Short mmCIF file of C-alpha atoms in Angstrom, two decimals:
data_model
loop_
_atom_site.label_atom_id
_atom_site.label_comp_id
_atom_site.label_asym_id
_atom_site.label_seq_id
_atom_site.Cartn_x
_atom_site.Cartn_y
_atom_site.Cartn_z
CA UNK A 1 109.46 28.84 12.23
CA UNK A 2 106.24 30.83 12.34
CA UNK A 3 103.06 29.64 10.64
CA UNK A 4 101.00 32.79 10.21
CA UNK A 5 97.23 32.82 9.92
CA UNK A 6 94.19 35.01 10.53
CA UNK A 7 90.92 34.11 12.21
CA UNK A 8 88.87 34.93 9.15
CA UNK A 9 88.08 33.67 5.67
CA UNK A 10 85.44 31.45 4.10
CA UNK A 11 86.34 28.35 6.10
CA UNK A 12 87.12 30.01 9.42
CA UNK A 13 83.91 32.05 9.38
CA UNK A 14 81.53 29.15 8.77
CA UNK A 15 81.05 28.50 12.48
CA UNK A 16 82.21 30.13 15.71
CA UNK A 17 84.25 28.28 18.28
CA UNK A 18 86.53 29.36 21.12
CA UNK A 19 89.67 27.86 19.61
CA UNK A 20 90.10 26.76 16.03
CA UNK A 21 93.18 25.27 14.43
CA UNK A 22 94.31 26.98 11.20
CA UNK A 23 94.36 24.86 8.06
CA UNK A 24 97.77 26.34 7.20
CA UNK A 25 99.31 24.65 10.25
CA UNK A 26 97.46 21.35 9.96
CA UNK A 27 98.28 21.10 6.25
CA UNK A 28 101.96 21.67 7.03
CA UNK A 29 102.19 18.90 9.62
CA UNK A 30 100.01 16.40 7.74
CA UNK A 31 102.15 16.82 4.62
CA UNK A 32 105.33 16.53 6.69
CA UNK A 33 104.44 13.46 8.74
CA UNK A 34 102.01 11.42 6.61
CA UNK A 35 101.31 10.38 3.04
CA UNK A 36 98.18 10.03 0.91
CA UNK A 37 95.90 7.26 2.10
CA UNK A 38 97.30 7.33 5.65
CA UNK A 39 95.04 7.26 8.70
CA UNK A 40 95.24 10.47 10.76
CA UNK A 41 93.74 10.96 14.24
CA UNK A 42 92.71 14.06 16.18
CA UNK A 43 91.38 12.98 19.62
CA UNK A 44 90.55 16.56 20.70
CA UNK A 45 88.98 17.45 17.38
CA UNK A 46 87.17 20.67 18.35
CA UNK A 47 85.72 22.05 15.12
CA UNK A 48 87.12 19.24 12.99
CA UNK A 49 89.75 21.26 11.13
CA UNK A 50 92.07 18.23 11.07
CA UNK A 51 89.30 16.44 9.18
CA UNK A 52 88.93 19.32 6.71
CA UNK A 53 92.69 19.36 6.10
CA UNK A 54 92.99 15.59 5.86
CA UNK A 55 90.10 15.22 3.41
CA UNK A 56 91.59 17.82 1.08
CA UNK A 57 95.01 16.14 1.24
CA UNK A 58 93.55 12.67 0.60
CA UNK A 59 94.14 11.32 4.09
CA UNK A 60 91.56 9.31 6.00
CA UNK A 61 90.81 10.95 9.33
CA UNK A 62 89.33 9.87 12.64
CA UNK A 63 88.01 12.77 14.70
CA UNK A 64 86.98 12.31 18.31
CA UNK A 65 85.72 14.58 21.07
CA UNK A 66 83.49 14.07 24.11
CA UNK A 67 81.85 17.44 23.41
CA UNK A 68 78.54 17.05 21.58
CA UNK A 69 78.85 20.46 19.97
CA UNK A 70 82.34 19.61 18.72
CA UNK A 71 80.94 16.48 17.10
CA UNK A 72 78.16 18.60 15.57
CA UNK A 73 80.51 21.30 14.23
CA UNK A 74 82.96 18.70 12.91
CA UNK A 75 80.11 16.98 11.06
CA UNK A 76 79.01 20.29 9.55
CA UNK A 77 82.52 21.15 8.40
CA UNK A 78 83.38 17.74 6.92
CA UNK A 79 80.09 16.97 5.16
CA UNK A 80 80.29 17.38 1.38
CA UNK A 81 76.99 19.04 0.52
CA UNK A 82 75.78 17.65 -2.81
CA UNK A 83 72.35 19.31 -2.82
CA UNK A 84 70.06 19.99 -5.77
CA UNK A 85 69.63 23.76 -6.25
CA UNK A 86 65.84 23.65 -6.44
CA UNK A 87 65.54 21.39 -3.40
CA UNK A 88 67.90 23.67 -1.47
CA UNK A 89 65.94 26.83 -2.31
CA UNK A 90 62.62 25.17 -1.52
CA UNK A 91 63.98 23.97 1.82
CA UNK A 92 65.18 27.46 2.73
CA UNK A 93 61.82 29.00 1.86
CA UNK A 94 59.98 26.36 3.86
CA UNK A 95 61.85 26.98 7.12
CA UNK A 96 61.69 30.79 6.87
CA UNK A 97 58.14 31.20 5.53
CA UNK A 98 55.71 33.34 7.59
CA UNK A 99 58.23 34.29 10.28
CA UNK A 100 59.71 37.11 8.16
CA UNK A 101 56.85 39.25 9.50
CA UNK A 102 58.63 39.59 12.82
CA UNK A 103 61.23 41.76 11.07
CA UNK A 104 58.87 44.01 9.10
CA UNK A 105 58.50 47.67 10.09
CA UNK A 106 56.68 50.65 8.64
CA UNK A 107 58.96 53.19 7.02
CA UNK A 108 58.13 56.68 8.39
CA UNK A 109 59.38 58.26 5.16
CA UNK A 110 57.15 56.51 2.61
CA UNK A 111 54.83 54.59 4.98
CA UNK A 112 55.52 51.34 3.12
CA UNK A 113 56.94 48.19 4.70
CA UNK A 114 60.66 47.94 5.35
CA UNK A 115 62.85 45.04 6.50
CA UNK A 116 64.54 45.31 9.90
CA UNK A 117 68.26 44.57 9.61
CA UNK A 118 68.95 44.76 13.33
CA UNK A 119 67.62 46.37 16.50
CA UNK A 120 69.63 48.48 18.93
CA UNK A 121 68.98 47.71 22.59
CA UNK A 122 70.10 49.55 25.69
CA UNK A 123 70.60 48.18 29.19
CA UNK A 124 68.43 50.12 31.65
CA UNK A 125 69.25 50.64 35.34
CA UNK A 126 67.82 52.54 38.30
CA UNK A 127 69.71 54.18 41.13
CA UNK A 128 69.22 53.91 44.90
CA UNK A 129 66.41 56.49 44.73
CA UNK A 130 64.50 54.55 42.07
CA UNK A 131 65.40 56.99 39.29
CA UNK A 132 65.67 55.28 35.90
CA UNK A 133 69.08 55.56 34.26
CA UNK A 134 68.83 55.36 30.48
CA UNK A 135 69.91 57.43 27.48
CA UNK A 136 67.71 56.18 24.64
CA UNK A 137 68.25 57.57 21.14
CA UNK A 138 71.07 59.89 22.25
CA UNK A 139 73.15 56.82 23.12
CA UNK A 140 72.74 55.53 19.56
CA UNK A 141 73.72 58.93 18.13
CA UNK A 142 76.85 59.13 20.28
CA UNK A 143 78.04 55.73 19.07
CA UNK A 144 77.37 56.60 15.43
CA UNK A 145 79.33 59.83 15.84
CA UNK A 146 82.14 58.00 17.64
CA UNK A 147 81.66 60.00 20.82
CA UNK A 148 82.54 58.53 24.23
CA UNK A 149 79.61 57.01 26.08
CA UNK A 150 79.04 56.66 29.80
CA UNK A 151 77.21 53.67 31.20
CA UNK A 152 75.69 53.44 34.71
CA UNK A 153 78.14 52.21 37.32
CA UNK A 154 78.18 51.86 41.09
CA UNK A 155 77.24 49.48 43.87
CA UNK A 156 73.77 50.92 44.39
CA UNK A 157 72.44 50.72 40.84
CA UNK A 158 69.95 47.99 39.96
CA UNK A 159 69.45 46.37 36.57
CA UNK A 160 65.91 46.99 35.28
CA UNK A 161 65.99 45.29 31.89
CA UNK A 162 66.63 45.85 28.20
CA UNK A 163 64.95 48.55 26.11
CA UNK A 164 64.63 48.84 22.34
CA UNK A 165 65.89 52.30 21.33
CA UNK A 166 66.45 52.20 17.55
CA UNK A 167 65.86 50.11 14.42
CA UNK A 168 68.10 49.83 11.37
CA UNK A 169 66.09 48.84 8.29
CA UNK A 170 65.98 48.77 4.48
CA UNK A 171 63.16 50.24 2.41
CA UNK A 172 62.63 50.52 -1.33
CA UNK A 173 62.35 54.30 -0.97
CA UNK A 174 66.07 54.54 -0.21
CA UNK A 175 69.25 52.95 -1.52
CA UNK A 176 70.90 53.29 1.89
CA UNK A 177 70.33 51.86 5.32
CA UNK A 178 67.74 53.80 7.32
CA UNK A 179 67.14 54.26 11.04
CA UNK A 180 64.02 54.94 13.05
CA UNK A 181 62.75 55.18 16.58
CA UNK A 182 60.53 52.16 17.30
CA UNK A 183 56.80 52.77 17.06
CA UNK A 184 54.03 50.94 18.93
CA UNK A 185 53.87 48.07 16.40
CA UNK A 186 57.65 47.65 16.55
CA UNK A 187 57.53 47.34 20.33
CA UNK A 188 54.78 44.72 20.11
CA UNK A 189 56.89 42.61 17.73
CA UNK A 190 60.02 43.11 19.81
CA UNK A 191 58.25 41.92 22.97
CA UNK A 192 56.44 38.98 21.34
CA UNK A 193 56.51 35.66 23.19
CA UNK A 194 55.16 33.37 20.50
CA UNK A 195 57.66 30.64 21.34
CA UNK A 196 57.67 27.02 20.20
CA UNK A 197 57.98 25.77 23.76
CA UNK A 198 59.24 22.24 23.13
CA UNK A 199 62.45 23.42 21.41
CA UNK A 200 63.40 26.21 23.83
CA UNK A 201 66.85 25.90 25.47
CA UNK A 202 65.76 25.64 29.10
CA UNK A 203 69.03 24.42 30.60
CA UNK A 204 70.53 26.36 33.51
CA UNK A 205 73.94 27.95 33.15
CA UNK A 206 76.68 26.61 35.43
CA UNK A 207 80.26 27.39 36.42
CA UNK A 208 82.10 30.68 36.82
CA UNK A 209 81.65 32.62 33.58
CA UNK A 210 77.81 32.87 33.47
CA UNK A 211 77.62 34.31 37.01
CA UNK A 212 78.29 37.80 35.60
CA UNK A 213 74.75 37.80 34.11
CA UNK A 214 72.72 36.37 36.99
CA UNK A 215 71.93 39.86 38.30
CA UNK A 216 70.38 40.57 34.90
CA UNK A 217 68.07 37.59 35.24
CA UNK A 218 70.00 35.52 32.72
CA UNK A 219 70.16 32.11 34.37
CA UNK A 220 68.95 29.84 31.57
CA UNK A 221 70.17 29.65 27.97
CA UNK A 222 66.85 31.00 26.68
CA UNK A 223 67.37 34.17 28.76
CA UNK A 224 70.29 35.09 26.51
CA UNK A 225 67.92 36.29 23.75
CA UNK A 226 65.42 39.06 23.15
CA UNK A 227 61.83 37.79 23.02
CA UNK A 228 61.61 38.40 19.27
CA UNK A 229 64.80 36.53 18.46
CA UNK A 230 63.92 33.69 20.83
CA UNK A 231 60.54 33.40 19.11
CA UNK A 232 62.04 33.28 15.61
CA UNK A 233 64.86 30.93 16.60
CA UNK A 234 62.38 28.51 18.16
CA UNK A 235 60.20 28.47 15.03
CA UNK A 236 63.27 28.03 12.83
CA UNK A 237 64.61 25.16 14.94
CA UNK A 238 61.26 23.36 15.02
CA UNK A 239 61.06 23.48 11.22
CA UNK A 240 64.63 22.32 10.69
CA UNK A 241 63.87 19.32 12.93
CA UNK A 242 61.20 18.20 10.43
CA UNK A 243 63.45 18.17 7.33
CA UNK A 244 63.72 14.75 5.66
CA UNK A 245 66.70 15.37 3.36
CA UNK A 246 69.71 14.46 5.53
CA UNK A 247 72.21 16.75 3.79
CA UNK A 248 69.91 19.77 3.86
CA UNK A 249 69.13 19.08 7.52
CA UNK A 250 72.85 18.83 8.39
CA UNK A 251 73.57 22.08 6.53
CA UNK A 252 70.66 23.94 8.12
CA UNK A 253 71.48 22.68 11.63
CA UNK A 254 75.10 23.73 11.11
CA UNK A 255 74.04 27.21 9.97
CA UNK A 256 71.54 27.46 12.83
CA UNK A 257 74.09 26.82 15.56
CA UNK A 258 76.58 29.11 13.83
CA UNK A 259 74.33 32.17 14.40
CA UNK A 260 73.25 31.47 17.98
CA UNK A 261 75.77 33.78 19.65
CA UNK A 262 75.65 36.57 17.07
CA UNK A 263 71.85 36.68 17.39
CA UNK A 264 71.97 36.85 21.18
CA UNK A 265 72.17 39.76 23.62
CA UNK A 266 75.94 39.31 23.55
CA UNK A 267 76.26 41.03 20.16
CA UNK A 268 77.89 44.44 20.55
CA UNK A 269 76.61 47.57 18.81
CA UNK A 270 79.52 49.67 17.59
CA UNK A 271 80.07 52.51 15.15
CA UNK A 272 80.89 50.32 12.17
CA UNK A 273 77.94 48.04 12.92
CA UNK A 274 79.82 44.82 12.30
CA UNK A 275 78.69 41.85 14.37
CA UNK A 276 80.95 40.59 17.13
CA UNK A 277 80.85 39.13 20.61
CA UNK A 278 83.52 39.04 23.29
CA UNK A 279 84.82 35.55 22.58
CA UNK A 280 85.29 33.08 25.41
CA UNK A 281 82.91 34.95 27.73
CA UNK A 282 79.20 35.60 28.33
CA UNK A 283 79.74 39.35 28.33
CA UNK A 284 76.60 41.37 27.53
CA UNK A 285 77.45 44.89 26.32
CA UNK A 286 75.62 48.04 27.49
CA UNK A 287 74.46 48.62 23.90
CA UNK A 288 73.34 45.55 21.97
CA UNK A 289 73.06 44.89 18.25
CA UNK A 290 70.12 42.47 18.10
CA UNK A 291 70.49 40.89 14.68
CA UNK A 292 67.73 39.72 12.35
CA UNK A 293 67.76 35.93 12.81
CA UNK A 294 66.40 35.10 9.36
CA UNK A 295 68.80 37.45 7.58
CA UNK A 296 71.70 35.94 9.52
CA UNK A 297 70.54 32.37 8.90
CA UNK A 298 69.94 32.79 5.15
CA UNK A 299 73.30 34.50 4.65
CA UNK A 300 75.08 31.81 6.65
CA UNK A 301 73.41 28.90 4.84
CA UNK A 302 74.38 30.31 1.46
CA UNK A 303 77.95 31.19 2.45
CA UNK A 304 78.55 27.76 4.00
CA UNK A 305 77.22 25.98 0.92
CA UNK A 306 79.33 28.09 -1.44
CA UNK A 307 82.46 27.66 0.67
CA UNK A 308 81.86 23.91 0.95
CA UNK A 309 81.67 23.52 -2.83
CA UNK A 310 84.99 25.37 -3.26
CA UNK A 311 86.65 23.59 -0.33
CA UNK A 312 85.97 20.07 -1.56
CA UNK A 313 86.36 20.64 -5.30
CA UNK A 314 89.23 18.13 -5.62
CA UNK A 315 88.28 14.86 -7.34
CA UNK A 316 90.08 12.71 -4.75
CA UNK A 317 89.11 13.30 -1.14
CA UNK A 318 89.90 11.43 2.03
CA UNK A 319 87.26 10.15 4.43
CA UNK A 320 86.26 11.30 7.91
CA UNK A 321 84.87 9.25 10.78
CA UNK A 322 83.63 11.15 13.85
CA UNK A 323 83.67 9.46 17.26
CA UNK A 324 82.43 10.67 20.63
CA UNK A 325 85.15 9.06 22.74
CA UNK A 326 87.41 10.55 25.37
CA UNK A 327 91.05 10.97 24.34
CA UNK A 328 91.86 8.99 27.48
CA UNK A 329 89.89 5.96 26.26
CA UNK A 330 89.89 5.46 22.48
CA UNK A 331 88.39 1.99 22.76
CA UNK A 332 87.06 1.86 19.19
CA UNK A 333 90.45 2.53 17.60
CA UNK A 334 92.65 -0.48 16.98
CA UNK A 335 96.16 -0.72 18.42
CA UNK A 336 98.92 0.50 16.07
CA UNK A 337 96.44 1.54 13.39
CA UNK A 338 97.14 5.29 13.18
CA UNK A 339 99.83 6.84 10.97
CA UNK A 340 99.86 10.37 12.42
CA UNK A 341 98.21 12.24 15.30
CA UNK A 342 97.66 16.00 15.22
CA UNK A 343 95.82 17.53 18.14
CA UNK A 344 95.17 20.68 20.13
CA UNK A 345 94.24 19.68 23.71
CA UNK A 346 92.66 22.13 26.17
CA UNK A 347 95.17 24.50 27.76
CA UNK A 348 94.50 23.74 31.41
CA UNK A 349 92.63 26.55 33.14
CA UNK A 350 92.42 28.95 30.17
CA UNK A 351 88.87 28.14 29.02
CA UNK A 352 86.00 26.17 30.49
CA UNK A 353 84.59 24.82 27.27
CA UNK A 354 81.56 23.05 28.72
CA UNK A 355 80.26 26.29 30.32
CA UNK A 356 80.46 28.11 26.99
CA UNK A 357 79.25 25.21 24.85
CA UNK A 358 76.03 24.89 26.83
CA UNK A 359 74.32 27.48 24.60
CA UNK A 360 74.72 25.36 21.47
CA UNK A 361 74.10 22.03 23.18
CA UNK A 362 70.94 23.24 24.90
CA UNK A 363 69.48 24.33 21.56
CA UNK A 364 70.37 20.93 20.12
CA UNK A 365 68.92 19.15 23.20
CA UNK A 366 72.13 17.13 23.29
CA UNK A 367 74.26 17.81 26.37
CA UNK A 368 77.78 16.47 26.83
CA UNK A 369 78.85 14.22 29.66
CA UNK A 370 81.68 16.40 30.98
CA UNK A 371 82.97 13.96 33.60
CA UNK A 372 86.20 13.46 31.65
CA UNK A 373 86.50 16.99 30.30
CA UNK A 374 90.22 17.74 30.43
CA UNK A 375 90.21 21.22 31.96
CA UNK A 376 91.04 22.91 35.26
CA UNK A 377 88.07 24.63 36.88
CA UNK A 378 87.53 24.79 40.63
CA UNK A 379 83.90 25.85 40.04
CA UNK A 380 83.07 22.42 38.62
CA UNK A 381 85.54 20.46 40.76
CA UNK A 382 88.20 19.85 38.12
CA UNK A 383 91.64 20.21 39.67
CA UNK A 384 95.14 20.42 38.24
CA UNK A 385 95.62 16.77 39.17
CA UNK A 386 92.44 15.85 37.28
CA UNK A 387 93.74 17.63 34.18
CA UNK A 388 97.21 16.11 34.16
CA UNK A 389 95.97 12.62 35.04
CA UNK A 390 93.74 12.73 31.95
CA UNK A 391 96.62 14.15 29.90
CA UNK A 392 98.74 11.18 30.96
CA UNK A 393 95.99 8.74 29.96
CA UNK A 394 95.68 10.53 26.62
CA UNK A 395 99.40 10.01 25.95
CA UNK A 396 99.06 6.33 26.87
CA UNK A 397 96.18 5.91 24.44
CA UNK A 398 97.95 7.93 21.77
CA UNK A 399 100.96 5.62 22.03
CA UNK A 400 98.74 2.55 21.87
CA UNK A 401 96.83 3.50 18.71
CA UNK A 402 99.77 5.17 16.90
CA UNK A 403 102.14 2.96 14.96
CA UNK A 404 105.71 2.63 16.24
CA UNK A 405 108.07 5.42 15.13
CA UNK A 406 105.17 7.50 13.84
CA UNK A 407 104.62 11.08 14.97
CA UNK A 408 102.32 12.87 17.42
CA UNK A 409 102.10 16.66 17.03
CA UNK A 410 100.67 18.60 19.98
CA UNK A 411 99.67 22.27 19.85
CA UNK A 412 99.83 23.85 23.29
CA UNK A 413 100.48 27.07 25.17
CA UNK A 414 100.24 28.44 28.66
CA UNK A 415 101.64 31.69 30.08
CA UNK A 416 102.70 29.97 33.32
CA UNK A 417 105.89 27.92 33.18
CA UNK A 418 104.63 25.61 35.95
CA UNK A 419 102.10 24.14 33.53
CA UNK A 420 104.90 23.31 31.13
CA UNK A 421 106.82 21.80 34.05
CA UNK A 422 104.00 19.37 34.85
CA UNK A 423 103.43 18.61 31.19
CA UNK A 424 107.10 17.75 30.77
CA UNK A 425 106.98 15.33 33.72
CA UNK A 426 104.12 13.48 32.05
CA UNK A 427 105.98 13.38 28.74
CA UNK A 428 109.07 12.03 30.52
CA UNK A 429 106.97 9.07 31.72
CA UNK A 430 105.42 8.47 28.29
CA UNK A 431 106.47 6.40 25.28
CA UNK A 432 107.19 9.51 23.22
CA UNK A 433 110.51 11.18 22.48
CA UNK A 434 110.61 14.78 21.24
CA UNK A 435 111.79 15.87 17.82
CA UNK A 436 114.22 18.64 18.75
CA UNK A 437 114.00 21.90 16.82
CA UNK A 438 116.53 24.72 17.26
CA UNK A 439 113.82 27.39 17.15
CA UNK A 440 110.16 27.06 18.15
CA UNK A 441 107.48 26.20 15.63
CA UNK A 442 104.78 28.73 16.39
CA UNK A 443 101.24 29.21 15.15
CA UNK A 444 100.91 32.99 14.97
CA UNK A 445 97.47 34.54 14.67
CA UNK A 446 96.90 37.99 13.24
CA UNK A 447 94.11 38.46 15.79
CA UNK A 448 93.40 37.07 19.24
CA UNK A 449 91.74 33.78 20.04
CA UNK A 450 89.43 33.34 23.02
CA UNK A 451 92.19 31.86 25.15
CA UNK A 452 94.46 34.79 24.39
CA UNK A 453 91.76 37.30 25.32
CA UNK A 454 91.29 35.49 28.63
CA UNK A 455 95.03 35.48 29.45
CA UNK A 456 95.46 39.06 28.15
CA UNK A 457 98.32 37.96 25.91
CA UNK A 458 99.60 40.67 23.59
CA UNK A 459 100.83 38.18 21.04
CA UNK A 460 98.78 35.46 19.43
CA UNK A 461 101.03 32.39 19.41
CA UNK A 462 100.79 28.69 20.13
CA UNK A 463 103.69 26.23 20.22
CA UNK A 464 103.85 23.03 18.19
CA UNK A 465 105.86 20.10 19.51
CA UNK A 466 106.25 16.81 17.63
CA UNK A 467 107.11 13.48 19.25
CA UNK A 468 108.08 10.04 17.94
CA UNK A 469 106.18 7.07 19.35
CA UNK A 470 108.84 4.62 20.57
CA UNK A 471 106.30 2.27 22.25
CA UNK A 472 108.54 2.33 25.33
CA UNK A 473 109.89 4.97 27.68
CA UNK A 474 113.12 6.51 26.35
CA UNK A 475 112.75 10.27 26.94
CA UNK A 476 115.28 11.53 29.51
CA UNK A 477 116.60 14.99 30.41
CA UNK A 478 119.27 16.11 32.89
CA UNK A 479 117.97 17.57 36.14
CA UNK A 480 120.51 20.40 36.14
CA UNK A 481 121.61 22.61 33.28
CA UNK A 482 125.40 22.91 33.14
CA UNK A 483 126.70 26.41 33.79
CA UNK A 484 128.04 26.96 30.27
CA UNK A 485 124.71 25.82 28.76
CA UNK A 486 122.81 28.09 31.14
CA UNK A 487 124.93 31.06 30.05
CA UNK A 488 124.38 30.10 26.42
CA UNK A 489 120.59 30.04 26.88
CA UNK A 490 120.65 33.35 28.73
CA UNK A 491 122.73 34.99 26.00
CA UNK A 492 120.41 33.63 23.33
CA UNK A 493 117.36 35.03 25.10
CA UNK A 494 119.12 38.35 25.64
CA UNK A 495 119.86 38.59 21.91
CA UNK A 496 116.12 38.22 21.27
CA UNK A 497 115.13 41.06 23.57
CA UNK A 498 114.01 43.19 20.63
CA UNK A 499 111.56 40.42 19.66
CA UNK A 500 109.69 40.89 22.93
CA UNK A 501 109.24 38.84 26.09
CA UNK A 502 106.56 36.60 24.55
CA UNK A 503 108.93 35.41 21.84
CA UNK A 504 111.70 34.96 24.42
CA UNK A 505 109.30 32.83 26.47
CA UNK A 506 108.47 30.66 23.46
CA UNK A 507 112.17 30.18 22.70
CA UNK A 508 112.84 29.28 26.35
CA UNK A 509 110.07 26.66 26.45
CA UNK A 510 111.22 25.23 23.12
CA UNK A 511 114.73 24.89 24.52
CA UNK A 512 113.76 23.44 27.90
CA UNK A 513 110.96 20.99 27.13
CA UNK A 514 112.95 18.45 25.07
CA UNK A 515 116.38 19.06 26.64
CA UNK A 516 116.32 20.03 30.32
CA UNK A 517 114.17 19.56 33.40
CA UNK A 518 111.93 22.64 33.56
CA UNK A 519 112.15 24.70 36.74
CA UNK A 520 110.14 27.78 37.68
CA UNK A 521 113.32 29.74 38.36
CA UNK A 522 114.27 29.61 34.68
CA UNK A 523 111.77 32.39 34.02
CA UNK A 524 114.51 34.65 35.44
CA UNK A 525 116.53 33.96 32.29
CA UNK A 526 114.18 36.27 30.40
CA UNK A 527 115.48 39.78 30.91
#
């Protein structure tokens, strides 16, 4: 069975994250394995989508994650914003007042003031002879006309910085978007350094992914922004910190963190001028769309509030409690108190969440303790053994807190069968027995997630496996597949050849995990 979804929509778009569970899938499993009033747990809660689903379906939900930003995003998603309209509008005006001037430009057509929508920035290099390599306005024109562009490449070129080459703005003299070459006043505003120093994200990047930008001088979180956007973000953050109304503050903080990547130097300028970053990386494009922070923030605040009202319109909602505990030590959750567990643990070495999450956490001045982060990353000393040891502890804790004969649903995927092999060994030593399904239950995305971009997968699928908590070890599989069964599996996979190798792989894993000891050589069954 395939559960199809897209990474878009009012709920999905409220806040970025590297992986996000679709409500369609969570709703399906919560309805299947729990009833109204039940207590549901997600110990790797991520963005808190299990909480969103559970609240709407009148379940009470415990969300937990050691990541500070995951706790923050989960809080933003599961807060029901009951805010007076006047108080909301006054709060928005208060935090944006006076700093709009940073995005004002003089229209060369009518000489009146226009509002900058975004700036277009080019990376500038010099060659081994000291000759500056830049294209300026012609680069912008080529992109608008969908012509191929060439960017400086080679071992001997040196990065010289970023240069403002064009402004997109709105003016009352025109009903359409206008463009202009920056004048002297524009360059002064672009290069401003009027920061609120005490809120700047001064933490150093770490790990593998940020290294790509060190040669560009981007070594701290604050380096990821143009001076203008860093100035405006710092003023905005300092004002949000002073808000007394708890709901407005939660909403504004949620909207603030939601724009931090799209208002960075990671935002790509492309022909259609939509805003996007290369998810799961710190990739900085050769041509940058430097978005207006206040425009982005105001739009996000309003869209989140509107979506929240629609999302929680039901008269009877469940509750959500957010914890900051490791899935390997759920000490604040009572034994045999949970009715259903739905979770999406990290997929081994696919993404290093803590490296990527640093941007948000540095702005919030609330860094995670990543000692027990369940990932594989040699750069930060987290081995395969570290990952699977924590996975084993998670299953022990899951069995402890989950009632007997209740269900744990795990969403997982990895392109290497050896990861499934090790996962199966841990499951074989656990108190869980699998619910066997003839065909895989797959979460199928219409567009790629961060983990799928990283692994270069052509399909966008994740596998769902459900297990019954027996409170004792009962799960056994034969070490060898009998010849007739092996032929049967091979014939089944062969019949699915037209569905593609990725689907064959999913069917193979679905067949092996609950029934037979997984061996690397079984990959040869896929023809």
